[in-house]
């Protein structure tokens, strides 16, 4: 069974632009979560989607948004990029939302903002 | 607000040693505790998941324990190998898929 896939793997953008990242969960998984990883802040939760509904949201500004489609694929969007948005963005999927499921992570999208 | 801390931040050991990585959390109302491994520039690989009702989980040379009352979890790695070199992260889960991650322990096992 294929794992979680994220596209693109690498992105370079300039300040002020916007970006869309995509995540395809493991087949049959309905929950997708997004995380931002930076050297200074570590791994921080962005949001979680389950059955096309945002179930949980982390403490990030409104420039960060996401959505989930009926096939469980998810996208996250960052508008008006700032230098501090440079990070590894990871998505994770699980069968259903919440315990006892294990979350499976994708390889991440490395975003560099110049 | 859940906070997760990991000690030590870095560890370098010779091959063959048994070692313990520590994880502390502030909110005992934790639903589960997961241990992950991350290789440089890569995503996370789930190692062990301990539900709140469990005390420990084992997988091969790995054993993880959970003590909710003291707010601690430990990951025990037996007979370490150079291939175990990576960053190890613990994360506390609530009743959703939100995970609160620790800062990680960077492990190097040298031959």
mmCIF file with all atom_site columns, C-alpha atoms in Angstrom:
data_model
loop_
_atom_site.group_PDB
_atom_site.id
_atom_site.type_symbol
_atom_site.label_atom_id
_atom_site.label_alt_id
_atom_site.label_comp_id
_atom_site.label_asym_id
_atom_site.label_entity_id
_atom_site.label_seq_id
_atom_site.pdbx_PDB_ins_code
_atom_site.Cartn_x
_atom_site.Cartn_y
_atom_site.Cartn_z
_atom_site.occupancy
_atom_site.B_iso_or_equiv
_atom_site.pdbx_formal_charge
_atom_site.auth_seq_id
_atom_site.auth_comp_id
_atom_site.auth_asym_id
_atom_site.auth_atom_id
_atom_site.pdbx_PDB_model_num
ATOM 1   C CA . UNK A 1 1   ? 0.000   0.000  0.000  1.00 0.00 ? 1   UNK A CA 1
ATOM 2   C CA . UNK A 1 2   ? 1.417   3.365  -0.972 1.00 0.00 ? 2   UNK A CA 1
ATOM 3   C CA . UNK A 1 3   ? 2.372   5.741  1.823  1.00 0.00 ? 3   UNK A CA 1
ATOM 4   C CA . UNK A 1 4   ? 1.509   9.373  2.298  1.00 0.00 ? 4   UNK A CA 1
ATOM 5   C CA . UNK A 1 5   ? 2.664   11.450 -0.644 1.00 0.00 ? 5   UNK A CA 1
ATOM 6   C CA . UNK A 1 6   ? 3.354   15.164 -0.695 1.00 0.00 ? 6   UNK A CA 1
ATOM 7   C CA . UNK A 1 7   ? 3.894   17.403 -3.678 1.00 0.00 ? 7   UNK A CA 1
ATOM 8   C CA . UNK A 1 8   ? 5.967   19.248 -4.509 1.00 0.00 ? 8   UNK A CA 1
ATOM 9   C CA . UNK A 1 9   ? 8.939   18.074 -2.488 1.00 0.00 ? 9   UNK A CA 1
ATOM 10  C CA . UNK A 1 10  ? 10.783  21.375 -2.788 1.00 0.00 ? 10  UNK A CA 1
ATOM 11  C CA . UNK A 1 11  ? 9.603   24.915 -3.406 1.00 0.00 ? 11  UNK A CA 1
ATOM 12  C CA . UNK A 1 12  ? 11.313  28.264 -3.600 1.00 0.00 ? 12  UNK A CA 1
ATOM 13  C CA . UNK A 1 13  ? 9.152   31.372 -3.375 1.00 0.00 ? 13  UNK A CA 1
ATOM 14  C CA . UNK A 1 14  ? 9.681   35.043 -2.705 1.00 0.00 ? 14  UNK A CA 1
ATOM 15  C CA . UNK A 1 15  ? 8.141   37.162 0.021  1.00 0.00 ? 15  UNK A CA 1
ATOM 16  C CA . UNK A 1 16  ? 4.589   38.203 -0.673 1.00 0.00 ? 16  UNK A CA 1
ATOM 17  C CA . UNK A 1 17  ? 3.778   35.280 -2.947 1.00 0.00 ? 17  UNK A CA 1
ATOM 18  C CA . UNK A 1 18  ? 1.367   32.522 -2.073 1.00 0.00 ? 18  UNK A CA 1
ATOM 19  C CA . UNK A 1 19  ? 1.893   28.781 -2.186 1.00 0.00 ? 19  UNK A CA 1
ATOM 20  C CA . UNK A 1 20  ? -0.236  25.644 -2.245 1.00 0.00 ? 20  UNK A CA 1
ATOM 21  C CA . UNK A 1 21  ? 1.004   22.316 -0.956 1.00 0.00 ? 21  UNK A CA 1
ATOM 22  C CA . UNK A 1 22  ? -0.684  19.001 -1.602 1.00 0.00 ? 22  UNK A CA 1
ATOM 23  C CA . UNK A 1 23  ? -0.996  15.834 0.458  1.00 0.00 ? 23  UNK A CA 1
ATOM 24  C CA . UNK A 1 24  ? -2.431  12.488 -0.601 1.00 0.00 ? 24  UNK A CA 1
ATOM 25  C CA . UNK A 1 25  ? -3.165  10.216 2.363  1.00 0.00 ? 25  UNK A CA 1
ATOM 26  C CA . UNK A 1 26  ? -2.809  6.468  2.510  1.00 0.00 ? 26  UNK A CA 1
ATOM 27  C CA . UNK A 1 27  ? -5.676  4.820  0.665  1.00 0.00 ? 27  UNK A CA 1
ATOM 28  C CA . UNK A 1 28  ? -8.668  4.515  2.977  1.00 0.00 ? 28  UNK A CA 1
ATOM 29  C CA . UNK A 1 29  ? -7.437  7.106  5.470  1.00 0.00 ? 29  UNK A CA 1
ATOM 30  C CA . UNK A 1 30  ? -9.876  9.915  6.099  1.00 0.00 ? 30  UNK A CA 1
ATOM 31  C CA . UNK A 1 31  ? -7.969  12.152 8.484  1.00 0.00 ? 31  UNK A CA 1
ATOM 32  C CA . UNK A 1 32  ? -5.160  14.458 7.381  1.00 0.00 ? 32  UNK A CA 1
ATOM 33  C CA . UNK A 1 33  ? -3.108  16.700 9.634  1.00 0.00 ? 33  UNK A CA 1
ATOM 34  C CA . UNK A 1 34  ? -0.497  19.298 8.762  1.00 0.00 ? 34  UNK A CA 1
ATOM 35  C CA . UNK A 1 35  ? 2.605   20.305 10.701 1.00 0.00 ? 35  UNK A CA 1
ATOM 36  C CA . UNK A 1 36  ? 5.303   22.912 10.286 1.00 0.00 ? 36  UNK A CA 1
ATOM 37  C CA . UNK A 1 37  ? 8.854   22.046 11.283 1.00 0.00 ? 37  UNK A CA 1
ATOM 38  C CA . UNK A 1 38  ? 11.508  24.715 11.796 1.00 0.00 ? 38  UNK A CA 1
ATOM 39  C CA . UNK A 1 39  ? 14.860  24.580 13.608 1.00 0.00 ? 39  UNK A CA 1
ATOM 40  C CA . UNK A 1 40  ? 13.723  27.193 16.102 1.00 0.00 ? 40  UNK A CA 1
ATOM 41  C CA . UNK A 1 41  ? 10.173  26.056 16.908 1.00 0.00 ? 41  UNK A CA 1
ATOM 42  C CA . UNK A 1 42  ? 10.364  22.361 16.149 1.00 0.00 ? 42  UNK A CA 1
ATOM 43  C CA . UNK A 1 43  ? 7.233   20.575 14.985 1.00 0.00 ? 43  UNK A CA 1
ATOM 44  C CA . UNK A 1 44  ? 4.043   22.560 15.374 1.00 0.00 ? 44  UNK A CA 1
ATOM 45  C CA . UNK A 1 45  ? 0.503   21.510 14.584 1.00 0.00 ? 45  UNK A CA 1
ATOM 46  C CA . UNK A 1 46  ? -1.227  23.528 11.865 1.00 0.00 ? 46  UNK A CA 1
ATOM 47  C CA . UNK A 1 47  ? -4.634  21.908 11.365 1.00 0.00 ? 47  UNK A CA 1
ATOM 48  C CA . UNK A 1 48  ? -6.489  18.644 11.005 1.00 0.00 ? 48  UNK A CA 1
ATOM 49  C CA . UNK A 1 49  ? -9.162  17.682 8.508  1.00 0.00 ? 49  UNK A CA 1
ATOM 50  C CA . UNK A 1 50  ? -11.550 14.786 8.744  1.00 0.00 ? 50  UNK A CA 1
ATOM 51  C CA . UNK A 1 51  ? -14.244 14.056 6.184  1.00 0.00 ? 51  UNK A CA 1
ATOM 52  C CA . UNK A 1 52  ? -13.717 17.461 4.535  1.00 0.00 ? 52  UNK A CA 1
ATOM 53  C CA . UNK A 1 53  ? -14.198 19.351 7.819  1.00 0.00 ? 53  UNK A CA 1
ATOM 54  C CA . UNK A 1 54  ? -11.529 21.139 9.790  1.00 0.00 ? 54  UNK A CA 1
ATOM 55  C CA . UNK A 1 55  ? -11.579 19.438 13.142 1.00 0.00 ? 55  UNK A CA 1
ATOM 56  C CA . UNK A 1 56  ? -8.736  21.204 14.894 1.00 0.00 ? 56  UNK A CA 1
ATOM 57  C CA . UNK A 1 57  ? -6.532  24.211 14.318 1.00 0.00 ? 57  UNK A CA 1
ATOM 58  C CA . UNK A 1 58  ? -3.192  25.240 15.742 1.00 0.00 ? 58  UNK A CA 1
ATOM 59  C CA . UNK A 1 59  ? -2.010  28.689 16.679 1.00 0.00 ? 59  UNK A CA 1
ATOM 60  C CA . UNK A 1 60  ? -1.064  30.059 13.269 1.00 0.00 ? 60  UNK A CA 1
ATOM 61  C CA . UNK A 1 61  ? -2.165  33.273 11.540 1.00 0.00 ? 61  UNK A CA 1
ATOM 62  C CA . UNK A 1 62  ? -5.033  33.299 9.079  1.00 0.00 ? 62  UNK A CA 1
ATOM 63  C CA . UNK A 1 63  ? -2.529  33.329 6.180  1.00 0.00 ? 63  UNK A CA 1
ATOM 64  C CA . UNK A 1 64  ? -2.360  29.586 6.692  1.00 0.00 ? 64  UNK A CA 1
ATOM 65  C CA . UNK A 1 65  ? -5.416  27.754 5.431  1.00 0.00 ? 65  UNK A CA 1
ATOM 66  C CA . UNK A 1 66  ? -6.312  24.326 4.248  1.00 0.00 ? 66  UNK A CA 1
ATOM 67  C CA . UNK A 1 67  ? -9.006  22.141 2.828  1.00 0.00 ? 67  UNK A CA 1
ATOM 68  C CA . UNK A 1 68  ? -9.807  18.532 2.232  1.00 0.00 ? 68  UNK A CA 1
ATOM 69  C CA . UNK A 1 69  ? -11.499 17.027 -0.769 1.00 0.00 ? 69  UNK A CA 1
ATOM 70  C CA . UNK A 1 70  ? -14.023 14.219 -0.961 1.00 0.00 ? 70  UNK A CA 1
ATOM 71  C CA . UNK A 1 71  ? -11.248 11.744 -1.843 1.00 0.00 ? 71  UNK A CA 1
ATOM 72  C CA . UNK A 1 72  ? -9.452  12.768 1.397  1.00 0.00 ? 72  UNK A CA 1
ATOM 73  C CA . UNK A 1 73  ? -6.633  14.532 -0.412 1.00 0.00 ? 73  UNK A CA 1
ATOM 74  C CA . UNK A 1 74  ? -5.732  17.755 1.316  1.00 0.00 ? 74  UNK A CA 1
ATOM 75  C CA . UNK A 1 75  ? -4.148  21.043 0.358  1.00 0.00 ? 75  UNK A CA 1
ATOM 76  C CA . UNK A 1 76  ? -2.725  23.784 2.489  1.00 0.00 ? 76  UNK A CA 1
ATOM 77  C CA . UNK A 1 77  ? -2.255  27.324 1.320  1.00 0.00 ? 77  UNK A CA 1
ATOM 78  C CA . UNK A 1 78  ? -0.021  30.042 2.664  1.00 0.00 ? 78  UNK A CA 1
ATOM 79  C CA . UNK A 1 79  ? -0.698  33.544 1.413  1.00 0.00 ? 79  UNK A CA 1
ATOM 80  C CA . UNK A 1 80  ? 1.558   36.599 1.583  1.00 0.00 ? 80  UNK A CA 1
ATOM 81  C CA . UNK A 1 81  ? 4.645   34.547 2.347  1.00 0.00 ? 81  UNK A CA 1
ATOM 82  C CA . UNK A 1 82  ? 7.131   35.758 4.937  1.00 0.00 ? 82  UNK A CA 1
ATOM 83  C CA . UNK A 1 83  ? 10.738  34.741 5.440  1.00 0.00 ? 83  UNK A CA 1
ATOM 84  C CA . UNK A 1 84  ? 9.736   32.960 8.638  1.00 0.00 ? 84  UNK A CA 1
ATOM 85  C CA . UNK A 1 85  ? 7.472   30.619 6.696  1.00 0.00 ? 85  UNK A CA 1
ATOM 86  C CA . UNK A 1 86  ? 10.542  28.793 5.411  1.00 0.00 ? 86  UNK A CA 1
ATOM 87  C CA . UNK A 1 87  ? 10.148  25.325 6.850  1.00 0.00 ? 87  UNK A CA 1
ATOM 88  C CA . UNK A 1 88  ? 9.530   21.658 6.236  1.00 0.00 ? 88  UNK A CA 1
ATOM 89  C CA . UNK A 1 89  ? 5.781   21.112 5.971  1.00 0.00 ? 89  UNK A CA 1
ATOM 90  C CA . UNK A 1 90  ? 4.673   17.630 6.900  1.00 0.00 ? 90  UNK A CA 1
ATOM 91  C CA . UNK A 1 91  ? 1.317   16.024 6.523  1.00 0.00 ? 91  UNK A CA 1
ATOM 92  C CA . UNK A 1 92  ? 0.111   12.915 8.277  1.00 0.00 ? 92  UNK A CA 1
ATOM 93  C CA . UNK A 1 93  ? -2.836  10.653 7.713  1.00 0.00 ? 93  UNK A CA 1
ATOM 94  C CA . UNK A 1 94  ? -4.775  8.226  9.856  1.00 0.00 ? 94  UNK A CA 1
ATOM 95  C CA . UNK A 1 95  ? -7.733  5.970  9.327  1.00 0.00 ? 95  UNK A CA 1
ATOM 96  C CA . UNK A 1 96  ? -10.088 8.006  11.470 1.00 0.00 ? 96  UNK A CA 1
ATOM 97  C CA . UNK A 1 97  ? -9.574  11.059 13.635 1.00 0.00 ? 97  UNK A CA 1
ATOM 98  C CA . UNK A 1 98  ? -8.245  10.477 17.122 1.00 0.00 ? 98  UNK A CA 1
ATOM 99  C CA . UNK A 1 99  ? -6.947  7.502  19.076 1.00 0.00 ? 99  UNK A CA 1
ATOM 100 C CA . UNK A 1 100 ? -6.197  4.661  18.849 1.00 0.00 ? 100 UNK A CA 1
ATOM 101 C CA . UNK A 1 101 ? -4.936  5.213  15.317 1.00 0.00 ? 101 UNK A CA 1
ATOM 102 C CA . UNK A 1 102 ? -1.297  5.720  14.471 1.00 0.00 ? 102 UNK A CA 1
ATOM 103 C CA . UNK A 1 103 ? -0.525  8.663  12.250 1.00 0.00 ? 103 UNK A CA 1
ATOM 104 C CA . UNK A 1 104 ? 1.634   8.102  9.190  1.00 0.00 ? 104 UNK A CA 1
ATOM 105 C CA . UNK A 1 105 ? 3.747   10.952 7.926  1.00 0.00 ? 105 UNK A CA 1
ATOM 106 C CA . UNK A 1 106 ? 4.724   11.918 4.419  1.00 0.00 ? 106 UNK A CA 1
ATOM 107 C CA . UNK A 1 107 ? 8.243   12.961 3.357  1.00 0.00 ? 107 UNK A CA 1
ATOM 108 C CA . UNK A 1 108 ? 7.396   16.647 3.589  1.00 0.00 ? 108 UNK A CA 1
ATOM 109 C CA . UNK A 1 109 ? 7.603   19.699 1.366  1.00 0.00 ? 109 UNK A CA 1
ATOM 110 C CA . UNK A 1 110 ? 10.622  21.907 1.906  1.00 0.00 ? 110 UNK A CA 1
ATOM 111 C CA . UNK A 1 111 ? 9.557   25.531 1.413  1.00 0.00 ? 111 UNK A CA 1
ATOM 112 C CA . UNK A 1 112 ? 12.185  28.238 1.094  1.00 0.00 ? 112 UNK A CA 1
ATOM 113 C CA . UNK A 1 113 ? 11.052  31.859 1.091  1.00 0.00 ? 113 UNK A CA 1
ATOM 114 C CA . UNK A 1 114 ? 13.559  34.384 -0.276 1.00 0.00 ? 114 UNK A CA 1
ATOM 115 C CA . UNK B 2 1   ? -1.665  23.530 27.703 1.00 0.00 ? 1   UNK B CA 1
ATOM 116 C CA . UNK B 2 2   ? 0.352   20.424 26.935 1.00 0.00 ? 2   UNK B CA 1
ATOM 117 C CA . UNK B 2 3   ? 4.131   20.857 26.821 1.00 0.00 ? 3   UNK B CA 1
ATOM 118 C CA . UNK B 2 4   ? 6.514   18.061 25.906 1.00 0.00 ? 4   UNK B CA 1
ATOM 119 C CA . UNK B 2 5   ? 10.200  18.019 26.791 1.00 0.00 ? 5   UNK B CA 1
ATOM 120 C CA . UNK B 2 6   ? 12.896  15.593 25.766 1.00 0.00 ? 6   UNK B CA 1
ATOM 121 C CA . UNK B 2 7   ? 16.181  14.895 27.484 1.00 0.00 ? 7   UNK B CA 1
ATOM 122 C CA . UNK B 2 8   ? 18.947  14.697 26.451 1.00 0.00 ? 8   UNK B CA 1
ATOM 123 C CA . UNK B 2 9   ? 18.945  16.927 23.383 1.00 0.00 ? 9   UNK B CA 1
ATOM 124 C CA . UNK B 2 10  ? 21.812  14.957 21.875 1.00 0.00 ? 10  UNK B CA 1
ATOM 125 C CA . UNK B 2 11  ? 23.467  11.648 22.609 1.00 0.00 ? 11  UNK B CA 1
ATOM 126 C CA . UNK B 2 12  ? 26.506  9.934  21.136 1.00 0.00 ? 12  UNK B CA 1
ATOM 127 C CA . UNK B 2 13  ? 27.184  6.304  22.037 1.00 0.00 ? 13  UNK B CA 1
ATOM 128 C CA . UNK B 2 14  ? 29.313  3.427  20.775 1.00 0.00 ? 14  UNK B CA 1
ATOM 129 C CA . UNK B 2 15  ? 27.646  0.605  18.926 1.00 0.00 ? 15  UNK B CA 1
ATOM 130 C CA . UNK B 2 16  ? 26.184  -2.107 21.152 1.00 0.00 ? 16  UNK B CA 1
ATOM 131 C CA . UNK B 2 17  ? 25.171  0.089  24.065 1.00 0.00 ? 17  UNK B CA 1
ATOM 132 C CA . UNK B 2 18  ? 21.698  -0.002 25.563 1.00 0.00 ? 18  UNK B CA 1
ATOM 133 C CA . UNK B 2 19  ? 20.263  3.466  25.910 1.00 0.00 ? 19  UNK B CA 1
ATOM 134 C CA . UNK B 2 20  ? 17.260  5.344  27.260 1.00 0.00 ? 20  UNK B CA 1
ATOM 135 C CA . UNK B 2 21  ? 15.631  8.440  25.823 1.00 0.00 ? 21  UNK B CA 1
ATOM 136 C CA . UNK B 2 22  ? 13.368  10.472 28.073 1.00 0.00 ? 22  UNK B CA 1
ATOM 137 C CA . UNK B 2 23  ? 10.169  12.360 27.356 1.00 0.00 ? 23  UNK B CA 1
ATOM 138 C CA . UNK B 2 24  ? 8.201   14.461 29.865 1.00 0.00 ? 24  UNK B CA 1
ATOM 139 C CA . UNK B 2 25  ? 4.755   15.974 29.432 1.00 0.00 ? 25  UNK B CA 1
ATOM 140 C CA . UNK B 2 26  ? 2.857   18.429 31.599 1.00 0.00 ? 26  UNK B CA 1
ATOM 141 C CA . UNK B 2 27  ? -0.772  17.372 31.077 1.00 0.00 ? 27  UNK B CA 1
ATOM 142 C CA . UNK B 2 28  ? -1.523  13.887 32.377 1.00 0.00 ? 28  UNK B CA 1
ATOM 143 C CA . UNK B 2 29  ? -4.849  13.889 30.477 1.00 0.00 ? 29  UNK B CA 1
ATOM 144 C CA . UNK B 2 30  ? -3.023  12.425 27.541 1.00 0.00 ? 30  UNK B CA 1
ATOM 145 C CA . UNK B 2 31  ? -4.767  10.011 25.181 1.00 0.00 ? 31  UNK B CA 1
ATOM 146 C CA . UNK B 2 32  ? -1.658  8.441  23.737 1.00 0.00 ? 32  UNK B CA 1
ATOM 147 C CA . UNK B 2 33  ? 2.077   8.880  23.409 1.00 0.00 ? 33  UNK B CA 1
ATOM 148 C CA . UNK B 2 34  ? 3.920   8.227  20.192 1.00 0.00 ? 34  UNK B CA 1
ATOM 149 C CA . UNK B 2 35  ? 7.591   7.852  19.477 1.00 0.00 ? 35  UNK B CA 1
ATOM 150 C CA . UNK B 2 36  ? 8.887   8.770  16.040 1.00 0.00 ? 36  UNK B CA 1
ATOM 151 C CA . UNK B 2 37  ? 12.189  8.626  14.254 1.00 0.00 ? 37  UNK B CA 1
ATOM 152 C CA . UNK B 2 38  ? 13.314  11.282 11.793 1.00 0.00 ? 38  UNK B CA 1
ATOM 153 C CA . UNK B 2 39  ? 16.288  10.966 9.492  1.00 0.00 ? 39  UNK B CA 1
ATOM 154 C CA . UNK B 2 40  ? 17.900  14.207 8.256  1.00 0.00 ? 40  UNK B CA 1
ATOM 155 C CA . UNK B 2 41  ? 15.668  16.073 5.832  1.00 0.00 ? 41  UNK B CA 1
ATOM 156 C CA . UNK B 2 42  ? 13.061  13.330 5.878  1.00 0.00 ? 42  UNK B CA 1
ATOM 157 C CA . UNK B 2 43  ? 9.589   12.780 7.241  1.00 0.00 ? 43  UNK B CA 1
ATOM 158 C CA . UNK B 2 44  ? 8.706   10.973 10.451 1.00 0.00 ? 44  UNK B CA 1
ATOM 159 C CA . UNK B 2 45  ? 8.536   7.231  10.909 1.00 0.00 ? 45  UNK B CA 1
ATOM 160 C CA . UNK B 2 46  ? 6.247   5.991  13.668 1.00 0.00 ? 46  UNK B CA 1
ATOM 161 C CA . UNK B 2 47  ? 8.065   3.632  16.017 1.00 0.00 ? 47  UNK B CA 1
ATOM 162 C CA . UNK B 2 48  ? 5.683   2.922  18.867 1.00 0.00 ? 48  UNK B CA 1
ATOM 163 C CA . UNK B 2 49  ? 2.254   4.098  19.978 1.00 0.00 ? 49  UNK B CA 1
ATOM 164 C CA . UNK B 2 50  ? 1.184   3.707  23.610 1.00 0.00 ? 50  UNK B CA 1
ATOM 165 C CA . UNK B 2 51  ? -2.458  4.242  24.463 1.00 0.00 ? 51  UNK B CA 1
ATOM 166 C CA . UNK B 2 52  ? -3.292  5.967  27.753 1.00 0.00 ? 52  UNK B CA 1
ATOM 167 C CA . UNK B 2 53  ? -4.530  2.671  29.196 1.00 0.00 ? 53  UNK B CA 1
ATOM 168 C CA . UNK B 2 54  ? -1.256  0.893  28.405 1.00 0.00 ? 54  UNK B CA 1
ATOM 169 C CA . UNK B 2 55  ? 2.025   0.934  30.295 1.00 0.00 ? 55  UNK B CA 1
ATOM 170 C CA . UNK B 2 56  ? 4.403   -0.112 27.557 1.00 0.00 ? 56  UNK B CA 1
ATOM 171 C CA . UNK B 2 57  ? 4.853   -1.266 23.980 1.00 0.00 ? 57  UNK B CA 1
ATOM 172 C CA . UNK B 2 58  ? 7.637   -3.270 22.378 1.00 0.00 ? 58  UNK B CA 1
ATOM 173 C CA . UNK B 2 59  ? 8.847   -3.628 18.821 1.00 0.00 ? 59  UNK B CA 1
ATOM 174 C CA . UNK B 2 60  ? 12.049  -5.527 18.187 1.00 0.00 ? 60  UNK B CA 1
ATOM 175 C CA . UNK B 2 61  ? 14.893  -3.802 20.026 1.00 0.00 ? 61  UNK B CA 1
ATOM 176 C CA . UNK B 2 62  ? 12.639  -0.914 21.055 1.00 0.00 ? 62  UNK B CA 1
ATOM 177 C CA . UNK B 2 63  ? 10.569  -0.661 24.203 1.00 0.00 ? 63  UNK B CA 1
ATOM 178 C CA . UNK B 2 64  ? 8.554   2.370  25.208 1.00 0.00 ? 64  UNK B CA 1
ATOM 179 C CA . UNK B 2 65  ? 6.896   2.928  28.555 1.00 0.00 ? 65  UNK B CA 1
ATOM 180 C CA . UNK B 2 66  ? 4.295   5.420  29.705 1.00 0.00 ? 66  UNK B CA 1
ATOM 181 C CA . UNK B 2 67  ? 3.677   6.660  33.234 1.00 0.00 ? 67  UNK B CA 1
ATOM 182 C CA . UNK B 2 68  ? 0.840   9.174  33.151 1.00 0.00 ? 68  UNK B CA 1
ATOM 183 C CA . UNK B 2 69  ? 0.953   9.911  36.861 1.00 0.00 ? 69  UNK B CA 1
ATOM 184 C CA . UNK B 2 70  ? 4.539   11.162 36.670 1.00 0.00 ? 70  UNK B CA 1
ATOM 185 C CA . UNK B 2 71  ? 4.159   12.631 33.181 1.00 0.00 ? 71  UNK B CA 1
ATOM 186 C CA . UNK B 2 72  ? 6.965   10.558 31.717 1.00 0.00 ? 72  UNK B CA 1
ATOM 187 C CA . UNK B 2 73  ? 7.690   8.219  28.858 1.00 0.00 ? 73  UNK B CA 1
ATOM 188 C CA . UNK B 2 74  ? 10.931  6.469  28.043 1.00 0.00 ? 74  UNK B CA 1
ATOM 189 C CA . UNK B 2 75  ? 12.190  4.841  24.877 1.00 0.00 ? 75  UNK B CA 1
ATOM 190 C CA . UNK B 2 76  ? 14.657  2.029  25.482 1.00 0.00 ? 76  UNK B CA 1
ATOM 191 C CA . UNK B 2 77  ? 16.877  0.958  22.593 1.00 0.00 ? 77  UNK B CA 1
ATOM 192 C CA . UNK B 2 78  ? 18.723  -2.302 23.106 1.00 0.00 ? 78  UNK B CA 1
ATOM 193 C CA . UNK B 2 79  ? 22.044  -3.136 21.472 1.00 0.00 ? 79  UNK B CA 1
ATOM 194 C CA . UNK B 2 80  ? 22.245  0.100  19.504 1.00 0.00 ? 80  UNK B CA 1
ATOM 195 C CA . UNK B 2 81  ? 23.502  0.063  15.918 1.00 0.00 ? 81  UNK B CA 1
ATOM 196 C CA . UNK B 2 82  ? 24.861  2.793  13.606 1.00 0.00 ? 82  UNK B CA 1
ATOM 197 C CA . UNK B 2 83  ? 21.608  2.535  11.636 1.00 0.00 ? 83  UNK B CA 1
ATOM 198 C CA . UNK B 2 84  ? 19.770  3.777  14.728 1.00 0.00 ? 84  UNK B CA 1
ATOM 199 C CA . UNK B 2 85  ? 21.389  7.192  14.272 1.00 0.00 ? 85  UNK B CA 1
ATOM 200 C CA . UNK B 2 86  ? 18.555  9.692  13.810 1.00 0.00 ? 86  UNK B CA 1
ATOM 201 C CA . UNK B 2 87  ? 16.481  12.202 15.733 1.00 0.00 ? 87  UNK B CA 1
ATOM 202 C CA . UNK B 2 88  ? 13.906  10.649 18.022 1.00 0.00 ? 88  UNK B CA 1
ATOM 203 C CA . UNK B 2 89  ? 10.725  12.573 18.772 1.00 0.00 ? 89  UNK B CA 1
ATOM 204 C CA . UNK B 2 90  ? 7.975   11.873 21.238 1.00 0.00 ? 90  UNK B CA 1
ATOM 205 C CA . UNK B 2 91  ? 4.521   13.356 20.851 1.00 0.00 ? 91  UNK B CA 1
ATOM 206 C CA . UNK B 2 92  ? 1.480   13.492 23.097 1.00 0.00 ? 92  UNK B CA 1
ATOM 207 C CA . UNK B 2 93  ? -1.944  13.064 21.561 1.00 0.00 ? 93  UNK B CA 1
ATOM 208 C CA . UNK B 2 94  ? -5.386  14.289 22.579 1.00 0.00 ? 94  UNK B CA 1
ATOM 209 C CA . UNK B 2 95  ? -8.752  12.945 21.449 1.00 0.00 ? 95  UNK B CA 1
ATOM 210 C CA . UNK B 2 96  ? -8.178  14.253 17.932 1.00 0.00 ? 96  UNK B CA 1
ATOM 211 C CA . UNK B 2 97  ? -5.178  13.786 15.652 1.00 0.00 ? 97  UNK B CA 1
ATOM 212 C CA . UNK B 2 98  ? -3.380  16.792 17.092 1.00 0.00 ? 98  UNK B CA 1
ATOM 213 C CA . UNK B 2 99  ? 0.070   15.850 18.355 1.00 0.00 ? 99  UNK B CA 1
ATOM 214 C CA . UNK B 2 100 ? 2.255   17.982 20.619 1.00 0.00 ? 100 UNK B CA 1
ATOM 215 C CA . UNK B 2 101 ? 5.858   17.193 19.848 1.00 0.00 ? 101 UNK B CA 1
ATOM 216 C CA . UNK B 2 102 ? 8.920   17.346 22.016 1.00 0.00 ? 102 UNK B CA 1
ATOM 217 C CA . UNK B 2 103 ? 12.106  18.992 20.811 1.00 0.00 ? 103 UNK B CA 1
ATOM 218 C CA . UNK B 2 104 ? 13.741  15.675 20.000 1.00 0.00 ? 104 UNK B CA 1
ATOM 219 C CA . UNK B 2 105 ? 16.884  13.768 20.935 1.00 0.00 ? 105 UNK B CA 1
ATOM 220 C CA . UNK B 2 106 ? 19.551  13.589 18.258 1.00 0.00 ? 106 UNK B CA 1
ATOM 221 C CA . UNK B 2 107 ? 21.211  10.178 18.546 1.00 0.00 ? 107 UNK B CA 1
ATOM 222 C CA . UNK B 2 108 ? 24.501  9.184  16.988 1.00 0.00 ? 108 UNK B CA 1
ATOM 223 C CA . UNK B 2 109 ? 25.721  5.610  17.265 1.00 0.00 ? 109 UNK B CA 1
ATOM 224 C CA . UNK B 2 110 ? 29.302  5.186  16.154 1.00 0.00 ? 110 UNK B CA 1
ATOM 225 C CA . UNK B 2 111 ? 30.975  1.902  15.159 1.00 0.00 ? 111 UNK B CA 1
#
